C-alpha cells in the first residue's frame, strides 16, 4: 500500500466511526419525530414504518388539549428574564472579578464556586420555606428569582474568565484614552464580549428551559407550569396516546434547537480580528 | 511642554527589583530612545510613565509636577503599543475619535482633529474601514493617530515598529522622525533595534537588568561607550573583544601586549599596572585588510559578499572569533589565512570590570564630551 492510500484508509475508518456516533445520536431523535406524526394504528405496524399520511393533529392536540400553549408561554416568561438578568449581572460581577480589587475577593470567589457545585436538591426544601415565608409560592417570581440566583455564580465565573482573556493592551489603551470604567465596559468590553455573551446566554437558556425541580416544588398551579413540568403532567393524562406524547416532547425540545441554531454562529465568530498583528 | 524627571525611580514586582534607582531628565521636545536587551525593563519604565504600573519608589515629575499618584489620563501622555491595541469593533475614524469623544469634545472639533491627524498619517481613504481591513503599517498609523489627536505633552512608543517588515519599518522610521520634527513634542521610544535607536534618537538611554548603563547622544554612545556592555550592544556587527595584558602606562596611552599581534599602545586616559588584564575592543568596520598599524592573521570561515563590502567571520590564530567588514576583499577565501589590521586610535579599551578607559581621540565625530 502507498502512503496516500494508507492515509485514505485511516481517514475512511475515522469517518465511519464519526458517522456511527452521529447516527447513534440522530436515530432516536428521528424516531421521536417520526412517531409524533403517526396515528395510534400506525404505531402497531412497527417503529420504523412510515405512516400513510402525516398526522399533524397530534401537535394540535398537544398544544391545545395538552395545555402546551400555556406551558410554552410560561417557559418563555421565565427564561427571558432569567437569562437577561443573569447575563447582565454576570457582566458586572465578572468585570469586578476580572479587573477590580475589593475586600474578600478570593473568599467570595470560592463561595461562588461552591454555589455552582451544590445541587438544587440540597436546598430545595429551605428554598420552599423561604418562598412560602415571602408569600411567593405559586407566582412567576418563585420561578424566576431562584433561577437567577442559581445562574449568577456560573455567569460570573464565565464572564470573568472571558474578560481576562481579552487583550490587555486594548483595555489599557482605553484607560489611557481617559475612558472611565463604565464607558470601557460599555464601549470596549461589551462589543468584544459578544461571542462570550451569546455562549453564556445559550447555556443559561438551556439550563433554565430544562429546569424541573424548581417549578415542580414551588408552583402547583397548572397555569404557571413550564414546559418540562407540563410534559410530566401531560404524560399522566395521555399515557395511552404515544404519538401525542411524542409530539409534546418535540414541542419541549424544539425551542432549544432553534435557539441553538441562532446562537451557535456567534460562538465561532471571533471579534478581536484586526486589533493587533 | 513635556519635561520629564525621574528621581530615584524604582520598580519591584513582589521581591523582584525590575528597575533599580534611576535618575534621568528628558528635556521638552526631546526624542529619547530606551534600548536594551529583552527583559531589561524598558516596557516597565514606559508603563510607569504612563501610569499603567505603579511606581514603587522615587518620584516621577512631568513639567515639575509629581505624578506618582496622578491618573494616566491626567498626565498628559499618550502611548502607542507594540500590538497597536486598536479597538477592533470600531472604524478607523471611531478609533481615532475615541479619546476625543471620551473627553466630550464638540462633534465639529472631533471631526476637525481626526481629519487633521488622518491627513498627516495618510489615512483619509481608510477612515470608514475596520482595523481588520488594514495593513500592518496602516494599523500602526491609526494607533499613532489615536495618540496625536489628544495633543499630549509626551508620546510614549513601546516597540511600535517591531511587527512590521523591514521595508515598512524603514519607511515608518522616517515618518516618525518627520512627525517629531513637525509636532516638536517630547517622545520616548522603546526599542531593541539599535538602528532605530541610532537613527531616531536625540538621546539614547541604554538599559541592562533595570540599570541605566549610559545616557547620551547616539554618536557619543557609539564612539565613547562607557563600558563593554554598551560597546557590544551598539554597532552591527558587534565589536570584537580581544584579550590583552597591560605592560605599562606610556605617554601616548596604555601599552599592552595583544596575543598574536604584539605590542600596542591605545590612546586612552588613565593608567594600568603592568600585568593588568584588559580587553581591547575594535569594531568590525575599523578592521582593514592588509593595512593598519597593528596586524594579525585571521582565517576566514564565512565570507558574505555585499557587493562593495565583504563581511568576514573567522578566527584569529589565538582561536579568538573575529568579525571584520572590509571594502573589497574579493580575494578572500574560506580557510585561507589573511592579514587584517587596525589603527590603535580606532580601538576601545576596557578594564576587567567592564568599564571603558576614556578615549583621547575620537575618529570621525565631533562629540561634545
Ligand atoms: N507584571 C509583572 N510581574 C512580575 N514581573 C514582571 C511583570 N512585568 C514585567 N516583569 C518583569 O520585569 C522585567 C522587565 O520587563 P519588561 O517588560 O519591562 O522588559 P522589556 O525590556 O520591555 O523587554 P522586551 O524587550 O522583551 O519587551 C522582566 O524580567 C519581566 O519578567
Ligand atoms: Mg517590552
XYZ file of C-alpha atoms and ligand atoms in Angstrom:
678
model
C 0.000 0.000 0.000
C 1.222 3.518 -0.772
C 1.349 6.177 1.909
C -1.528 8.088 0.346
C -3.832 5.097 0.263
C -2.911 4.185 3.828
C -3.845 7.667 4.950
C -7.055 7.480 2.940
C -7.901 4.145 4.553
C -7.291 5.525 8.004
C -9.431 8.573 7.196
C -12.160 6.258 5.993
C -12.109 4.305 9.217
C -12.244 7.503 11.189
C -15.148 8.761 9.144
C -17.073 5.550 9.635
C -16.594 5.943 13.382
C -17.828 9.541 13.312
C -20.805 8.545 11.219
C -21.554 5.754 13.662
C -21.662 8.147 16.567
C -23.705 10.657 14.605
C -26.280 8.017 13.712
C -26.475 6.848 17.317
C -27.366 10.392 18.295
C -29.713 11.130 15.460
C -31.679 7.890 15.163
C -33.625 8.143 18.459
C -34.334 11.744 17.664
C -35.558 10.893 14.166
C -37.684 8.156 15.674
C -39.230 10.686 18.040
C -40.076 12.991 15.138
C -41.456 10.073 13.115
C -43.622 8.797 15.944
C -45.004 12.252 16.600
C -46.666 12.343 13.169
C -48.122 8.828 13.246
C -51.572 7.695 14.263
C -52.013 5.156 17.056
C -52.777 2.473 14.460
C -49.588 3.283 12.504
C -47.621 2.673 15.647
C -48.629 -1.021 15.754
C -47.141 -1.569 12.261
C -43.626 -1.134 13.705
C -41.400 1.677 14.924
C -39.641 2.309 11.601
C -42.658 2.050 9.312
C -43.708 5.286 7.618
C -47.284 6.431 8.221
C -49.688 6.653 5.238
C -50.196 10.343 5.951
C -48.692 12.895 8.291
C -50.809 13.321 11.424
C -50.202 16.987 12.316
C -53.263 16.827 14.544
C -51.083 15.216 17.247
C -49.375 18.571 17.650
C -52.668 20.421 17.758
C -53.922 18.044 20.440
C -50.761 18.516 22.482
C -50.718 22.307 22.013
C -54.422 22.862 22.816
C -55.740 19.944 24.868
C -52.372 19.252 26.494
C -52.051 22.924 27.575
C -48.648 23.198 25.882
C -49.652 26.654 24.700
C -49.814 27.689 28.366
C -46.608 25.854 29.322
C -44.752 27.319 26.372
C -45.567 30.905 27.279
C -44.769 30.263 30.914
C -41.378 28.925 29.904
C -40.738 31.981 27.754
C -41.853 34.305 30.533
C -39.432 32.612 32.913
C -36.454 32.040 30.621
C -36.244 35.529 29.148
C -35.895 37.441 32.428
C -33.675 34.754 33.966
C -31.238 34.776 31.039
C -31.389 38.551 30.562
C -30.867 39.480 34.187
C -28.237 36.775 34.800
C -26.161 37.855 31.796
C -26.347 41.486 32.866
C -25.384 40.711 36.455
C -22.689 38.317 35.235
C -21.173 41.071 33.119
C -20.960 43.413 36.080
C -19.712 40.879 38.613
C -17.395 39.303 36.038
C -15.874 42.721 35.376
C -15.330 43.199 39.091
C -13.631 39.824 39.487
C -11.546 40.262 36.349
C -10.255 43.795 36.863
C -11.043 45.303 40.227
C -9.720 44.590 43.652
C -12.092 44.598 46.583
C -12.115 43.118 50.067
C -12.635 39.335 50.383
C -12.331 38.851 46.635
C -10.834 35.366 46.982
C -13.357 34.290 49.613
C -16.296 35.463 47.554
C -14.862 33.684 44.556
C -14.723 30.424 46.492
C -18.282 30.903 47.737
C -19.448 31.427 44.167
C -17.696 28.264 43.049
C -19.350 26.356 45.882
C -22.678 27.843 44.840
C -22.180 26.289 41.450
C -21.472 22.843 42.858
C -24.396 22.495 45.270
C -27.240 20.606 43.560
C -30.760 22.040 43.656
C -31.962 19.029 45.642
C -29.782 20.141 48.536
C -31.506 23.458 49.060
C -34.959 22.986 47.561
C -36.666 22.420 50.946
C -35.292 25.559 52.646
C -35.958 27.432 49.426
C -39.575 26.252 49.569
C -39.984 27.615 53.099
C -38.261 30.824 52.197
C -40.607 31.340 49.258
C -43.602 30.486 51.420
C -42.479 32.998 54.028
C -42.099 35.623 51.312
C -45.546 34.746 50.021
C -44.147 33.974 46.582
C -45.271 30.380 46.168
C -47.319 29.911 43.022
C -46.066 33.074 41.351
C -43.756 33.758 38.427
C -41.357 35.310 40.912
C -40.910 31.878 42.529
C -39.777 30.536 39.173
C -37.633 33.491 38.170
C -35.807 34.742 41.270
C -34.237 31.451 42.461
C -33.131 30.619 38.945
C -31.403 33.990 38.596
C -29.636 33.318 41.865
C -28.619 29.883 40.616
C -27.294 31.287 37.329
C -25.265 34.201 38.658
C -22.303 32.150 40.010
C -21.717 30.473 36.694
C -22.350 33.699 34.782
C -19.809 35.495 36.966
C -17.062 32.918 36.567
C -17.732 32.592 32.860
C -17.691 36.338 32.235
C -14.667 36.906 34.457
C -12.581 34.308 32.665
C -13.704 35.556 29.266
C -12.793 39.119 30.207
C -9.392 38.062 31.480
C -8.689 36.687 28.048
C -9.373 39.981 26.307
C -6.177 41.584 25.013
C -4.902 43.612 27.950
C -3.381 46.267 25.717
C -6.762 47.278 24.362
C -8.153 47.873 27.833
C -5.043 49.793 28.844
C -5.312 51.870 25.688
C -8.881 52.749 26.660
C -7.671 53.645 30.130
C -5.016 55.951 28.682
C -7.629 57.459 26.371
C -9.311 58.573 29.550
C -12.370 56.348 29.460
C -13.940 55.783 32.883
C -14.816 52.238 33.984
C -18.428 52.283 32.886
C -17.530 53.532 29.460
C -14.771 50.948 28.996
C -17.249 48.239 29.939
C -19.915 49.561 27.600
C -17.936 50.695 24.577
C -14.887 48.420 24.591
C -15.518 45.254 26.594
C -19.140 44.654 25.710
C -18.639 44.653 21.929
C -15.614 42.380 22.250
C -17.527 40.028 24.527
C -20.395 39.359 22.149
C -19.323 35.784 21.355
C -18.850 35.005 25.056
C -22.159 36.621 25.948
C -24.050 34.624 23.363
C -22.465 31.375 24.555
C -23.390 32.206 28.115
C -26.929 33.132 27.134
C -27.227 29.836 25.311
C -26.032 27.775 28.290
C -28.349 29.605 30.645
C -31.224 29.264 28.227
C -30.814 25.503 28.003
C -30.491 25.045 31.763
C -33.399 27.296 32.603
C -35.614 25.833 29.924
C -34.948 22.330 31.205
C -35.183 23.178 34.912
C -37.527 20.753 36.566
C -37.257 20.725 40.323
C -37.863 24.420 40.983
C -41.180 24.621 39.119
C -42.183 21.213 40.479
C -41.808 22.251 44.089
C -42.518 25.977 44.029
C -45.678 26.063 41.893
C -48.601 23.673 41.742
C -50.960 25.800 39.731
C -51.238 24.275 36.231
C -51.446 27.749 34.689
C -47.907 28.509 35.950
C -46.225 25.288 34.854
C -43.292 25.365 32.445
C -42.620 23.013 29.527
C -40.696 20.161 31.221
C -43.164 20.091 34.099
C -46.098 20.286 31.719
C -44.623 17.269 29.959
C -44.731 15.290 33.195
C -48.376 16.027 33.907
C -49.229 15.588 30.270
C -47.735 12.096 30.445
C -50.043 11.270 33.301
C -53.077 12.219 31.244
C -52.058 10.777 27.870
C -50.082 7.632 28.594
C -52.135 5.688 26.111
C -51.627 8.095 23.210
C -47.948 7.718 22.448
C -47.900 9.819 19.231
C -49.463 12.808 21.040
C -46.952 12.348 23.862
C -44.029 12.403 21.464
C -45.484 15.469 19.774
C -45.423 17.124 23.224
C -41.809 16.055 23.671
C -40.879 17.585 20.319
C -42.574 20.814 21.387
C -40.398 20.849 24.511
C -37.134 20.314 22.631
C -37.817 22.405 19.548
C -37.173 25.863 21.066
C -33.779 24.692 22.346
C -32.778 23.552 18.896
C -33.998 26.750 17.277
C -32.195 28.944 19.797
C -29.036 26.865 19.466
C -29.042 27.242 15.695
C -29.422 31.002 16.031
C -26.714 31.432 18.633
C -24.099 28.914 17.586
C -22.930 31.058 14.661
C -21.853 33.682 17.171
C -19.807 31.034 19.006
C -17.460 30.678 16.124
C -17.145 34.308 15.101
C -14.037 35.885 16.534
C -14.400 39.566 17.104
C -10.860 40.540 18.010
C -9.563 40.205 14.458
C -7.580 43.276 13.471
C -6.894 44.548 16.948
C -3.261 43.656 16.634
C -0.935 41.941 14.268
C 5.599 71.408 27.297
C 6.760 67.988 28.225
C 9.714 67.738 30.524
C 10.187 64.542 32.481
C 12.302 63.986 35.531
C 12.982 60.659 37.189
C 14.286 60.988 40.716
C 15.445 57.716 42.242
C 12.695 55.869 40.426
C 12.403 52.150 41.262
C 10.013 49.346 40.443
C 9.592 45.957 42.054
C 7.204 43.157 41.278
C 6.957 41.382 44.594
C 10.566 40.771 45.602
C 11.954 41.134 42.103
C 13.584 44.528 41.592
C 12.945 45.254 37.959
C 14.080 48.891 37.845
C 16.957 49.998 40.085
C 17.228 53.595 41.243
C 17.071 55.679 38.119
C 17.789 59.386 37.778
C 17.118 60.812 34.385
C 15.924 64.034 32.804
C 14.108 64.201 29.492
C 14.013 67.729 28.125
C 10.968 69.197 26.458
C 10.780 68.256 22.801
C 13.491 65.632 23.026
C 13.335 62.302 21.219
C 14.639 59.814 23.748
C 15.129 56.158 22.908
C 15.344 53.447 25.553
C 17.305 50.458 24.297
C 18.390 47.284 25.947
C 18.101 43.533 25.653
C 14.814 41.734 26.212
C 13.580 41.837 29.789
C 15.775 44.758 30.882
C 12.793 46.836 31.976
C 12.104 49.108 29.010
C 8.379 48.462 28.898
C 8.136 48.687 32.662
C 9.747 52.122 32.515
C 7.217 53.308 29.932
C 4.311 51.823 31.827
C 5.384 53.681 34.945
C 5.474 56.931 32.991
C 2.059 56.161 31.524
C 0.624 55.257 34.908
C -0.231 51.685 33.942
C 2.233 50.317 36.505
C 2.521 51.768 39.959
C 5.831 53.399 40.886
C 7.475 51.511 43.755
C 9.906 54.188 44.886
C 11.199 57.613 43.969
C 9.468 60.393 42.144
C 8.340 60.969 38.601
C 7.802 64.595 37.644
C 6.173 65.804 34.466
C 6.682 69.532 33.959
C 7.719 69.835 37.559
C 4.568 68.193 38.917
C 4.933 64.925 40.828
C 2.652 62.464 39.030
C 3.222 59.294 41.047
C -0.436 59.242 42.080
C -1.955 61.031 39.102
C -4.364 59.036 36.919
C -2.971 58.077 33.487
C -5.346 60.332 31.594
C -4.353 63.374 33.640
C -0.627 63.003 32.985
C -0.806 64.490 29.520
C 0.752 61.449 27.892
C -0.293 59.201 25.037
C 1.040 55.757 24.354
C 1.374 53.651 21.224
C 1.510 49.938 21.979
C 3.597 47.321 20.244
C 0.425 45.388 19.476
C -1.283 48.596 18.246
C -4.175 47.895 20.645
C -6.803 49.230 18.272
C -10.473 48.810 19.093
C -11.326 46.063 16.614
C -15.048 46.773 16.547
C -14.660 50.442 15.680
C -13.799 52.021 12.344
C -10.572 53.942 11.871
C -12.477 57.186 12.411
C -14.044 55.912 15.633
C -10.698 54.611 16.844
C -9.004 57.956 16.390
C -12.017 59.863 17.696
C -12.456 57.724 20.802
C -10.247 59.734 23.201
C -11.900 62.933 21.991
C -15.383 61.527 22.475
C -14.397 60.427 25.947
C -13.240 63.973 26.626
C -16.676 65.128 25.389
C -15.347 67.498 22.743
C -17.885 69.050 20.393
C -18.649 66.947 17.326
C -17.259 69.524 14.876
C -13.993 69.767 16.802
C -13.661 65.972 16.829
C -14.165 65.845 13.064
C -11.622 68.574 12.516
C -8.946 66.945 14.653
C -9.479 63.470 13.226
C -9.328 64.853 9.688
C -6.118 66.651 10.538
C -4.496 63.528 12.015
C -5.695 61.429 9.089
C -4.106 63.888 6.684
C -0.766 63.772 8.487
C -0.826 59.983 8.577
C -2.258 59.466 5.066
C -5.308 57.646 6.374
C -8.041 59.748 4.743
C -9.133 56.942 2.419
C -9.346 54.480 5.262
C -11.481 56.265 7.819
C -14.529 54.073 7.277
C -12.644 50.763 7.477
C -12.311 48.467 10.453
C -8.762 47.644 11.646
C -9.071 44.086 10.302
C -9.147 45.513 6.771
C -5.875 47.431 7.194
C -2.264 46.501 6.589
C 0.203 46.387 9.484
C 1.634 49.787 8.652
C -1.803 51.345 8.404
C -2.829 49.884 11.747
C 0.298 51.341 13.254
C -0.588 54.730 11.808
C -4.098 54.518 13.245
C -2.574 53.834 16.648
C -0.347 56.878 16.218
C -3.346 58.905 15.071
C -5.241 57.988 18.205
C -2.278 59.257 20.189
C -1.745 62.553 18.374
C -5.349 63.795 18.403
C -5.131 64.113 22.148
C -2.308 66.602 21.716
C -0.308 65.136 24.585
C 2.800 66.680 26.071
C 4.668 63.383 25.914
C 4.377 60.484 23.498
C 5.320 57.000 24.575
C 6.080 54.336 21.998
C 6.638 50.731 23.009
C 8.440 48.995 20.147
C 5.925 50.375 17.677
C 7.639 49.030 14.570
C 8.665 45.561 15.648
C 5.686 43.896 13.976
C 6.422 45.414 10.584
C 8.602 44.051 7.802
C 11.983 45.612 7.156
C 10.970 47.914 4.298
C 7.933 49.261 6.097
C 9.952 49.673 9.267
C 12.455 51.875 7.470
C 9.626 53.931 5.998
C 7.809 54.351 9.318
C 11.077 55.282 10.977
C 11.412 58.250 8.661
C 7.760 59.144 9.128
C 8.078 59.112 12.890
C 11.152 61.309 12.758
C 9.243 63.677 10.494
C 6.287 63.628 12.865
C 8.552 64.505 15.740
C 10.013 67.420 13.801
C 6.516 68.620 12.943
C 4.943 68.298 16.379
C 8.025 69.142 18.420
C 6.606 67.050 21.251
C 8.662 65.038 23.715
C 8.805 61.436 22.568
C 10.009 58.428 24.484
C 10.589 55.459 22.304
C 11.384 51.924 23.377
C 13.092 49.522 21.042
C 15.660 46.824 20.999
C 16.531 47.632 17.433
C 19.747 49.600 17.548
C 19.268 51.016 14.065
C 16.088 52.695 15.271
C 17.924 53.934 18.310
C 20.854 55.332 16.350
C 18.813 56.968 13.611
C 15.919 58.481 15.529
C 17.218 59.479 18.923
C 18.384 62.819 20.238
C 19.357 60.891 23.306
C 19.747 57.181 23.904
C 19.283 55.534 27.269
C 20.893 52.099 27.416
C 19.346 49.795 29.998
C 20.513 46.485 31.339
C 18.719 44.494 34.041
C 16.911 47.589 35.251
C 20.077 49.700 35.456
C 20.798 52.673 33.220
C 24.191 51.870 31.741
C 24.700 55.080 29.805
C 22.817 58.131 28.589
C 23.982 60.198 25.653
C 23.642 61.145 22.023
C 23.849 58.286 19.512
C 27.339 59.267 18.337
C 28.590 59.762 21.850
C 27.423 56.300 22.807
C 28.857 54.826 19.667
C 32.258 56.444 19.937
C 32.581 56.752 23.684
C 30.773 53.782 25.197
C 31.023 53.912 28.972
C 31.514 50.183 29.280
C 31.852 46.917 27.489
C 28.100 46.269 27.530
C 27.205 49.493 25.729
C 30.083 48.974 23.297
C 28.866 45.484 22.494
C 25.216 46.458 22.337
C 25.511 49.290 19.827
C 27.023 48.682 16.435
C 26.339 45.958 13.958
C 28.075 43.551 13.595
C 29.122 43.667 17.220
C 32.510 44.885 18.360
C 35.384 42.377 18.558
C 36.851 41.983 22.025
C 40.491 40.861 22.209
C 42.137 39.896 25.487
C 45.257 41.911 26.285
C 47.784 42.271 29.097
C 48.973 45.718 30.163
C 52.684 46.348 30.027
C 52.567 49.846 31.444
C 51.439 53.413 31.020
C 53.089 55.341 28.197
C 52.841 58.978 27.173
C 50.545 58.017 24.312
C 48.144 55.983 26.449
C 48.158 52.469 27.864
C 50.595 49.994 26.414
C 49.701 46.341 26.263
C 50.575 43.024 24.738
C 47.929 41.677 22.417
C 48.037 37.933 21.910
C 49.022 37.178 18.347
C 49.542 40.840 17.419
C 52.379 42.073 19.602
C 52.735 45.414 21.385
C 50.044 48.093 21.078
C 49.596 51.475 22.714
C 45.975 52.611 22.790
C 45.458 56.368 23.260
C 43.254 56.491 26.353
C 43.212 58.388 29.636
C 44.270 56.715 32.850
C 46.932 54.193 33.589
C 47.395 50.491 34.096
C 49.728 48.455 36.203
C 51.876 46.014 34.248
C 50.165 42.643 34.164
C 46.650 44.028 34.470
C 44.218 42.098 32.275
C 42.466 44.319 29.762
C 40.221 43.905 26.792
C 40.736 45.714 23.542
C 37.607 46.444 21.544
C 37.682 47.028 17.837
C 34.621 47.461 15.638
C 34.431 45.172 12.589
C 34.451 48.111 10.193
C 37.605 49.531 11.788
C 39.471 46.403 10.701
C 41.239 46.677 7.382
C 42.573 44.108 5.009
C 46.370 44.125 4.956
C 46.613 47.636 6.389
C 46.772 49.313 9.772
C 49.418 49.705 12.420
C 48.544 46.568 14.319
C 48.350 43.434 12.231
C 47.204 39.927 12.944
C 46.236 36.916 10.921
C 42.663 35.695 10.622
C 41.399 32.539 8.983
C 38.028 33.389 7.385
C 35.275 30.809 7.853
C 32.305 32.533 6.280
C 32.545 35.409 3.830
C 29.461 37.421 2.936
C 29.919 39.458 -0.229
C 27.731 42.534 -0.157
C 28.990 43.871 -3.472
C 31.018 46.840 -2.279
C 31.936 45.261 1.037
C 32.744 41.876 2.469
C 31.720 40.724 5.904
C 34.225 38.193 7.156
C 33.598 35.813 10.061
C 36.644 33.937 11.098
C 39.122 33.139 13.866
C 42.456 34.662 14.830
C 45.462 32.436 15.411
C 44.654 32.505 19.122
C 41.293 30.921 18.388
C 39.503 34.200 19.106
C 36.396 34.727 16.897
C 36.775 37.795 14.705
C 34.328 39.662 12.541
C 35.512 42.215 10.005
C 33.741 44.424 7.500
C 36.193 45.407 4.773
C 35.786 47.160 1.476
C 36.724 44.965 -1.423
C 38.042 41.716 -0.066
C 37.015 39.766 -3.136
C 40.181 37.695 -2.996
C 39.370 36.243 0.410
C 38.762 32.514 0.538
C 37.393 30.496 3.446
C 40.196 28.630 5.169
C 42.955 30.756 3.659
C 44.553 32.986 6.293
C 44.743 36.703 5.553
C 46.280 39.618 7.385
C 43.972 42.169 8.983
C 44.941 45.295 10.857
C 43.707 48.362 12.671
C 44.953 51.682 13.992
C 45.236 51.913 17.774
C 43.308 55.192 17.672
C 40.265 53.278 16.471
C 40.394 50.866 19.387
C 38.495 50.927 22.671
C 39.950 49.711 25.928
C 38.038 48.061 28.753
C 39.149 47.090 32.223
C 38.381 43.806 33.934
C 35.122 45.145 35.427
C 33.881 46.242 32.012
C 34.423 49.992 32.477
C 35.870 51.775 29.452
C 39.052 53.839 29.608
C 38.100 57.280 28.207
C 39.387 57.635 24.665
C 41.595 60.574 23.755
C 40.898 60.679 20.066
C 37.510 60.030 18.658
C 37.751 59.464 14.937
C 35.104 60.643 12.553
C 32.981 62.540 15.021
C 32.767 65.857 16.748
C 31.479 64.883 20.122
C 30.660 67.240 22.911
C 32.274 65.306 25.694
N 3.567 42.109 35.950
C 4.800 41.621 36.199
N 5.020 40.810 37.256
C 6.252 40.331 37.510
N 7.335 40.577 36.773
C 7.198 41.368 35.699
C 5.924 41.929 35.356
N 6.083 42.671 34.247
C 7.386 42.580 33.906
N 8.062 41.809 34.785
C 9.497 41.509 34.740
O 10.175 42.711 34.646
C 11.298 42.592 33.795
C 11.269 43.690 32.767
O 10.168 43.505 31.922
P 9.853 44.460 30.716
O 8.591 44.015 30.096
O 9.922 45.863 31.168
O 11.063 44.151 29.740
P 11.405 44.793 28.335
O 12.691 45.465 28.476
O 10.249 45.585 27.848
O 11.596 43.516 27.432
P 11.147 43.258 25.917
O 12.200 43.853 25.068
O 11.148 41.771 25.831
O 9.798 43.859 25.738
C 11.246 41.210 33.200
O 12.209 40.433 33.853
C 9.868 40.725 33.496
O 9.891 39.354 33.755
Mg 8.751 45.356 26.305
